[in-house]
Coordinates of C-alpha atoms and ligand atoms in Angstrom, one line a residue:
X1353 CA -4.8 8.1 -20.4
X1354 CA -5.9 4.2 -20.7
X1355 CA -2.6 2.5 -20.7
X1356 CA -4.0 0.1 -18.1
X1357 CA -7.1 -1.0 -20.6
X1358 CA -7.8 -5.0 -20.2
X1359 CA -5.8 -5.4 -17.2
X1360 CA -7.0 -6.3 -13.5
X1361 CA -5.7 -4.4 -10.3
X1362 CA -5.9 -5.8 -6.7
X1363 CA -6.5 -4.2 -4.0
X1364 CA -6.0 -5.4 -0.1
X1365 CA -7.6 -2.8 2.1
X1366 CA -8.7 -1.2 -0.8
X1367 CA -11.9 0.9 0.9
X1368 CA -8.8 3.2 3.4
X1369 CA -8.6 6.1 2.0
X1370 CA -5.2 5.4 0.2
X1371 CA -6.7 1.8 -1.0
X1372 CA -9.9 3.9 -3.0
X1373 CA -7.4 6.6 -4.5
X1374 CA -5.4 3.8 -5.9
X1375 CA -8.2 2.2 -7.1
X1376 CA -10.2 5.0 -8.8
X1377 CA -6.7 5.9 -10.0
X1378 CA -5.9 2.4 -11.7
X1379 CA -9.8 2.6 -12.9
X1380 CA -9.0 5.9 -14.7
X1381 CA -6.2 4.6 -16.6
X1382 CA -8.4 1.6 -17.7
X1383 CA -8.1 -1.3 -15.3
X1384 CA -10.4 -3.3 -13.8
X1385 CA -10.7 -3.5 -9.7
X1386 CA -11.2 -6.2 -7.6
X1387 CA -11.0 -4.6 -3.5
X1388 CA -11.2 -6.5 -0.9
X1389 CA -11.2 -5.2 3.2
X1390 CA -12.7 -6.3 6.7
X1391 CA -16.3 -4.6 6.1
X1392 CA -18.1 -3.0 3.9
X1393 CA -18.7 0.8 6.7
X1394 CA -21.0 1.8 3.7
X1395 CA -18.1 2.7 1.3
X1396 CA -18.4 0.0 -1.2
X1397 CA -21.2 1.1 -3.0
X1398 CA -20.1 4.9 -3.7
X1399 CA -17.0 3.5 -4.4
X1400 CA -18.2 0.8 -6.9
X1401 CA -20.5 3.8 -8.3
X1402 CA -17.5 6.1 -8.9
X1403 CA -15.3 2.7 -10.2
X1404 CA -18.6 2.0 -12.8
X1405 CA -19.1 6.1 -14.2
X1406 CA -15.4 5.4 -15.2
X1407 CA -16.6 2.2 -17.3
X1408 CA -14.6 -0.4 -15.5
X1409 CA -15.5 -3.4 -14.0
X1410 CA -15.5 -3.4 -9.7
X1411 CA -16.0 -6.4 -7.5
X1412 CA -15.6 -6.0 -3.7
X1413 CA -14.9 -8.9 -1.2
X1414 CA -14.8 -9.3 2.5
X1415 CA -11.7 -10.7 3.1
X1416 CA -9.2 -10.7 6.3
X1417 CA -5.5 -10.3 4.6
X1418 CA -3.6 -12.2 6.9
X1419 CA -5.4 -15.0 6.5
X1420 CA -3.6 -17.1 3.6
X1421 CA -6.3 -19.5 2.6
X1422 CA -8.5 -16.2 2.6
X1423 CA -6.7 -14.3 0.7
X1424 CA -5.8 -17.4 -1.8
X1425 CA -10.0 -17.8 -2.3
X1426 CA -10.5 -13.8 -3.1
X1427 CA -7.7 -13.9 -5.6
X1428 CA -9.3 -17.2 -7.5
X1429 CA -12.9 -15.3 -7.1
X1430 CA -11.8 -11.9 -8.6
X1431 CA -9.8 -14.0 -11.4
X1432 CA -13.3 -15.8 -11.9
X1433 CA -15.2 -12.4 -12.2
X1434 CA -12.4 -10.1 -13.5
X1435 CA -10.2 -12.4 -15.7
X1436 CA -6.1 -12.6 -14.9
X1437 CA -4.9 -10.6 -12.4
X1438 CA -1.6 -8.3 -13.9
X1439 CA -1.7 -5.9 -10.9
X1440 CA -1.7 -6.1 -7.1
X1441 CA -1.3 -3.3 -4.5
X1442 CA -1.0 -5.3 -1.0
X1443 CA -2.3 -1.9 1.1
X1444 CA -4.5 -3.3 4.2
X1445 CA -2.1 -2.2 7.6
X1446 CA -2.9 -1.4 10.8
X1447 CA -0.6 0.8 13.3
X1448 CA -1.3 0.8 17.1
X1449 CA 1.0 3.7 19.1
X1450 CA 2.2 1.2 21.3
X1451 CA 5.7 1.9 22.5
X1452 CA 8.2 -0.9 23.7
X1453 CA 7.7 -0.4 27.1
X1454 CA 3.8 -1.2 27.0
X1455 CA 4.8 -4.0 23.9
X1456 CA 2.6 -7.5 24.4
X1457 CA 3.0 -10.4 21.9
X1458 CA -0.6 -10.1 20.8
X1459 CA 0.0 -6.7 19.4
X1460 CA 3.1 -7.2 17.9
X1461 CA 2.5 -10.3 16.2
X1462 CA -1.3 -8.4 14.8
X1463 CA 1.5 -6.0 13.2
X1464 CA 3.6 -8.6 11.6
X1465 CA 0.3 -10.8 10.7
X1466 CA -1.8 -7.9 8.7
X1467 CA 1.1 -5.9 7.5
X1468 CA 4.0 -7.8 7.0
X1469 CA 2.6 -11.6 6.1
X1470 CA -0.2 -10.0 5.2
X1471 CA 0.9 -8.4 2.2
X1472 CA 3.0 -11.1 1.2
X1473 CA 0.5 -13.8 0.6
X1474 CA -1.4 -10.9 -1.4
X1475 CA 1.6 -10.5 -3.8
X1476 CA 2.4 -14.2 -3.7
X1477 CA -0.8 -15.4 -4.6
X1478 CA -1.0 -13.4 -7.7
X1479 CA 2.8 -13.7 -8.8
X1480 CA 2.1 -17.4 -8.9
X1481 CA -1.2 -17.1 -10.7
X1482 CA 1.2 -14.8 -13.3
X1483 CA 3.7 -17.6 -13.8
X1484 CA 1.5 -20.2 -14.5
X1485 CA -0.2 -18.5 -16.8
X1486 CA 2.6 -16.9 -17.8
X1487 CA 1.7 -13.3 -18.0
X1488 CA 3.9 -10.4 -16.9
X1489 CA 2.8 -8.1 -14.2
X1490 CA 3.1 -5.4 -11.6
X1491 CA 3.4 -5.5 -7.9
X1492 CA 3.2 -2.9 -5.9
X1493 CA 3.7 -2.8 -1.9
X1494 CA 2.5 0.3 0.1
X1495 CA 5.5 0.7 2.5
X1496 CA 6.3 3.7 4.6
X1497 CA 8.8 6.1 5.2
X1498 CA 9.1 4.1 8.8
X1499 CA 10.1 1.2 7.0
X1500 CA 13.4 2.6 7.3
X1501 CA 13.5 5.4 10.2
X1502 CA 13.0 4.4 13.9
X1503 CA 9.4 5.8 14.9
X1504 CA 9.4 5.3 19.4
X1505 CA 5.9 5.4 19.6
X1506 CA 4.8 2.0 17.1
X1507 CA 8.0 0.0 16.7
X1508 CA 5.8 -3.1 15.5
X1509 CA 4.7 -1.1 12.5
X1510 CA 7.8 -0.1 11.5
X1511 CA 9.1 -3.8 11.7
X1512 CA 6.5 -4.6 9.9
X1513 CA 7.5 -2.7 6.9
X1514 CA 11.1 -2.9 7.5
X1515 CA 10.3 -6.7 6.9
X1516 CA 7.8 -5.6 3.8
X1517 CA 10.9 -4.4 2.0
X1518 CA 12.8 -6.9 2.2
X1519 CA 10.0 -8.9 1.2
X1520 CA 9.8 -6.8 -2.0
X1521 CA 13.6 -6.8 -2.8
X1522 CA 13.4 -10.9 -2.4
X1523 CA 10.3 -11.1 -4.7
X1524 CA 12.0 -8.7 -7.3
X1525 CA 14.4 -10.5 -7.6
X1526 CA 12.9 -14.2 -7.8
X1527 CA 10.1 -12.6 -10.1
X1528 CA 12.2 -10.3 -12.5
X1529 CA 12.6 -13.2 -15.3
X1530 CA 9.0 -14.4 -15.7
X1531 CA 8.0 -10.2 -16.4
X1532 CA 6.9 -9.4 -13.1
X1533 CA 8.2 -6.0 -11.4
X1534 CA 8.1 -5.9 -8.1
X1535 CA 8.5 -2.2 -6.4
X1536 CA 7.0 0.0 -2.9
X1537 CA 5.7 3.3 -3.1
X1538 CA 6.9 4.6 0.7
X1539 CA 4.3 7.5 1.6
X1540 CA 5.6 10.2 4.8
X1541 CA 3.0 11.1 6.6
X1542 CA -0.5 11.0 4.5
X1543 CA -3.3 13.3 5.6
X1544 CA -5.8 10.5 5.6
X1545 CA -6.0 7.3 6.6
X1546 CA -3.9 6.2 9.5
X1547 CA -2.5 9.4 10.2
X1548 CA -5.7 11.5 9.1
X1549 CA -7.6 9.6 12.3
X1550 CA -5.3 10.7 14.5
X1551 CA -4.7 14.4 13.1
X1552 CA -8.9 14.7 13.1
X1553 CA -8.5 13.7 17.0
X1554 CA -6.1 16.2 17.5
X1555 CA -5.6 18.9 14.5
X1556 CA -3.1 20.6 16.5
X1557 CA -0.9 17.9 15.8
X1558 CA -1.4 18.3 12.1
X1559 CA -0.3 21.5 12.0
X1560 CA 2.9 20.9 14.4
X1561 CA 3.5 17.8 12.1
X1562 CA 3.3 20.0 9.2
X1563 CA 5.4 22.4 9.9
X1564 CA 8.7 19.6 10.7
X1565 CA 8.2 18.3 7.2
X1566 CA 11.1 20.0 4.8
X1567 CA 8.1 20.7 2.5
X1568 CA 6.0 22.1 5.1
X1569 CA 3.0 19.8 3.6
X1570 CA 1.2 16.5 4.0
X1571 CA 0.8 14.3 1.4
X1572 CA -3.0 13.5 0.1
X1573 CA -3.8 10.0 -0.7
X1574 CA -4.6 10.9 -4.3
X1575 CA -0.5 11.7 -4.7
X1576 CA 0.1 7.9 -3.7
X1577 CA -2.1 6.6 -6.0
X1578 CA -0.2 8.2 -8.7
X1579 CA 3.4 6.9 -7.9
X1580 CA 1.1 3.6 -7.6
X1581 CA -0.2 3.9 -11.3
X1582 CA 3.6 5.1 -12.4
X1583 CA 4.8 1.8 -11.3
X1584 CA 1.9 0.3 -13.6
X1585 CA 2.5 2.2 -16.0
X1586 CA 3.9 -0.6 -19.0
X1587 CA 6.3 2.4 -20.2
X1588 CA 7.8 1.8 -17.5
X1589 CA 9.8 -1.4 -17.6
X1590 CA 12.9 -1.4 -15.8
X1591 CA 12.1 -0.3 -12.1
X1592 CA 12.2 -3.3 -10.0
X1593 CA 13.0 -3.9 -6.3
X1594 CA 12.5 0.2 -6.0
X1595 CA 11.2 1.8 -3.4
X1596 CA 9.4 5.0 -4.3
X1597 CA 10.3 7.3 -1.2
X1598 CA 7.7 10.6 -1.5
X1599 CA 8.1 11.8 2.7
X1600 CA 8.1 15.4 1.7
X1601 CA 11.8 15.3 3.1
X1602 CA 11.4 13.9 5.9
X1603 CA 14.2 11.4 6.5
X1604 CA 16.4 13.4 5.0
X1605 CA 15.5 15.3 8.7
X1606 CA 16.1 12.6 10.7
X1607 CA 19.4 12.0 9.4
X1608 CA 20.3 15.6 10.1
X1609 CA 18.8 15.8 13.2
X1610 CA 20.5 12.9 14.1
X1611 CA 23.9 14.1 12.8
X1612 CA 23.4 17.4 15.0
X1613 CA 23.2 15.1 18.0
X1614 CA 26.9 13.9 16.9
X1615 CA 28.2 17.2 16.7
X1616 CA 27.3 18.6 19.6
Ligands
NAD2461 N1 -1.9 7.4 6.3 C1 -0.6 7.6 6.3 O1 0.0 8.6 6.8 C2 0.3 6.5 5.7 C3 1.7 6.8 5.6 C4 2.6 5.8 5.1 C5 2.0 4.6 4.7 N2 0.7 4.4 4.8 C6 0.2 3.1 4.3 O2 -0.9 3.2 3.4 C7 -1.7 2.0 3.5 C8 -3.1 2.4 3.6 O3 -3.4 3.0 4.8 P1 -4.4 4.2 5.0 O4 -3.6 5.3 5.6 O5 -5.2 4.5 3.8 O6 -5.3 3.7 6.2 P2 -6.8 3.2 6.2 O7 -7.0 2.8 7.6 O8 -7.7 4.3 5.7 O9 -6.8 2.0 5.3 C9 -6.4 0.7 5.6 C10 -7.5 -0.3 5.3 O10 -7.0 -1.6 5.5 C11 -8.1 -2.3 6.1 N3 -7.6 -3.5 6.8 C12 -7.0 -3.5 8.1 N4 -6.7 -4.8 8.4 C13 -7.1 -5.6 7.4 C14 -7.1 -7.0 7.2 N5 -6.6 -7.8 8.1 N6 -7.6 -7.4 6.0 C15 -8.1 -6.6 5.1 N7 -8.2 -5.3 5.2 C16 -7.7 -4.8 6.4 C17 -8.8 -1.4 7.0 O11 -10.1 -1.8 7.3 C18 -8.7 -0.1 6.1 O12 -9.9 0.1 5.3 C19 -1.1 1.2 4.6 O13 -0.3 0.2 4.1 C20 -0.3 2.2 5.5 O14 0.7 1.6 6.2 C21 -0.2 5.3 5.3

């Protein structure tokens, strides 16, 4: 399947584990991949070898996503090297299990910097590159399911992508008559990344987590990259402002849980 053939895809974070799915993924169905994240840990060149046995194009760049004027100079270089940009996934986060009661500005506003603002100047910077140039394309935020359920122990990262949505719903709508779609995939609980630190800390906790999932399974970050490359896909051409929920179930648990509370 190349139905992304002569397009370029974005990618903030892009050497996490959910940022290289995506974009082998996106490679695989044709596109070109510009990454960028804070250093290379010795992943960029198996990751540009795997990108390049595919036949694409890679370029990786060291670039802090919460920095504006950064993030504005890796989107003109990729555009340089790549060509027009037609894709961005604004992934790069960071979570801290700090709980309110231990909150301190510096962490909270790290949260809101990297993974709110972050991602906005990503998806930003490359809508406005589409509209002067006046090309359609696709946005796609990496949310989380804790965008919308209250998680005690790292309130700043749900904010964060509380505020991600909302950021996504406002760009859909601003963007939707120039061609450019504007959605968020909302992963559960991945086993990688983020959560696959923690659960290789302590693998008990996998299993325990496991088990309180309706589907009794975690998600792999290779199932994320595919709702990623459905909401490239140029078939598709009506979802905008959509958020892609796949969390196994589990605030569908929440709200039950929560409604048992009521009851008793
Ligand atoms: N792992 C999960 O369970 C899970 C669940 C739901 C959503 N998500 C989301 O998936 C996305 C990817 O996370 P992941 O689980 O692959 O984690 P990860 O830690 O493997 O990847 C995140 C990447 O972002 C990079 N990064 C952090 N700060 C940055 C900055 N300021 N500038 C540029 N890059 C920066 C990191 O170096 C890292 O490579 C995130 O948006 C996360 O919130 C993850």
């Amino acid at each position: 399947m190349h139905n992304l053939t002569g397009q370029v895809a974005i990618i903030s974070g892009g050497l996490g584990d959910i940022g290289q799915a995506c974009a082998v993924e996106l490679a695989r169905r044709g596109a070109d991949i510009g990454v960028s994240d804070l250093s290379d840990g010795g992943r960029v060149e198996p990751l540009r070898k795997e990108i390049e046995k595919l036949d694409r194009r890679f370029r990786f760049d060291l670039s802090d996503t919460s920095d504006a004027g950064a993030v504005g100079q890796w989107v003109a270089a990729v555009e340089e090297d790549l060509g027009p940009i037609t894709l961005a996934v604004p992934n790069a986060a960071i979570v801290e299990m700090v709980d309110l009661s231990s909150m301190t500005p510096e962490v909270w506003q790290r949260h809101l910097d990297v993974n709110l603002s972050g991602s906005f100047y990503l998806a930003h910077a490359v809508a406005q590159r589409l509209v002067q140039q006046k090309l359609p394309g696709r946005i796609v935020f990496i949310g989380s399911w804790a965008g919308h359920a209250v998680h005690g122990h790292i309130p700043a990262y749900c904010v964060a992508k509380a505020g991600l949505r909302m950021a996504c719903f406002s760009m859909a709508e601003h963007y939707a008559p120039y061609g450019i779609l504007v959605n968020e995939v909302a992963p559960g609980i991945v086993n990688a990344g983020l959560s696959g630190k923690v659960f290789e800390e302590d693998p008990a906790l996998a299993e325990q987590t496991r088990s309180k999932i309706p589907i009794r399974e975690l998600m792999e970050a290779d199932e994320v990259a595919l709702h990623v490359a459905y909401l490239c896909d140029p078939r598709n051409r009506n979802m905008t402002g959509s958020v892609l929920l796949c969390d196994g179930g589990l605030s569908l648990v929440t709200a039950t849980e929560t409604n048992k509370i009521k009851k008793d």
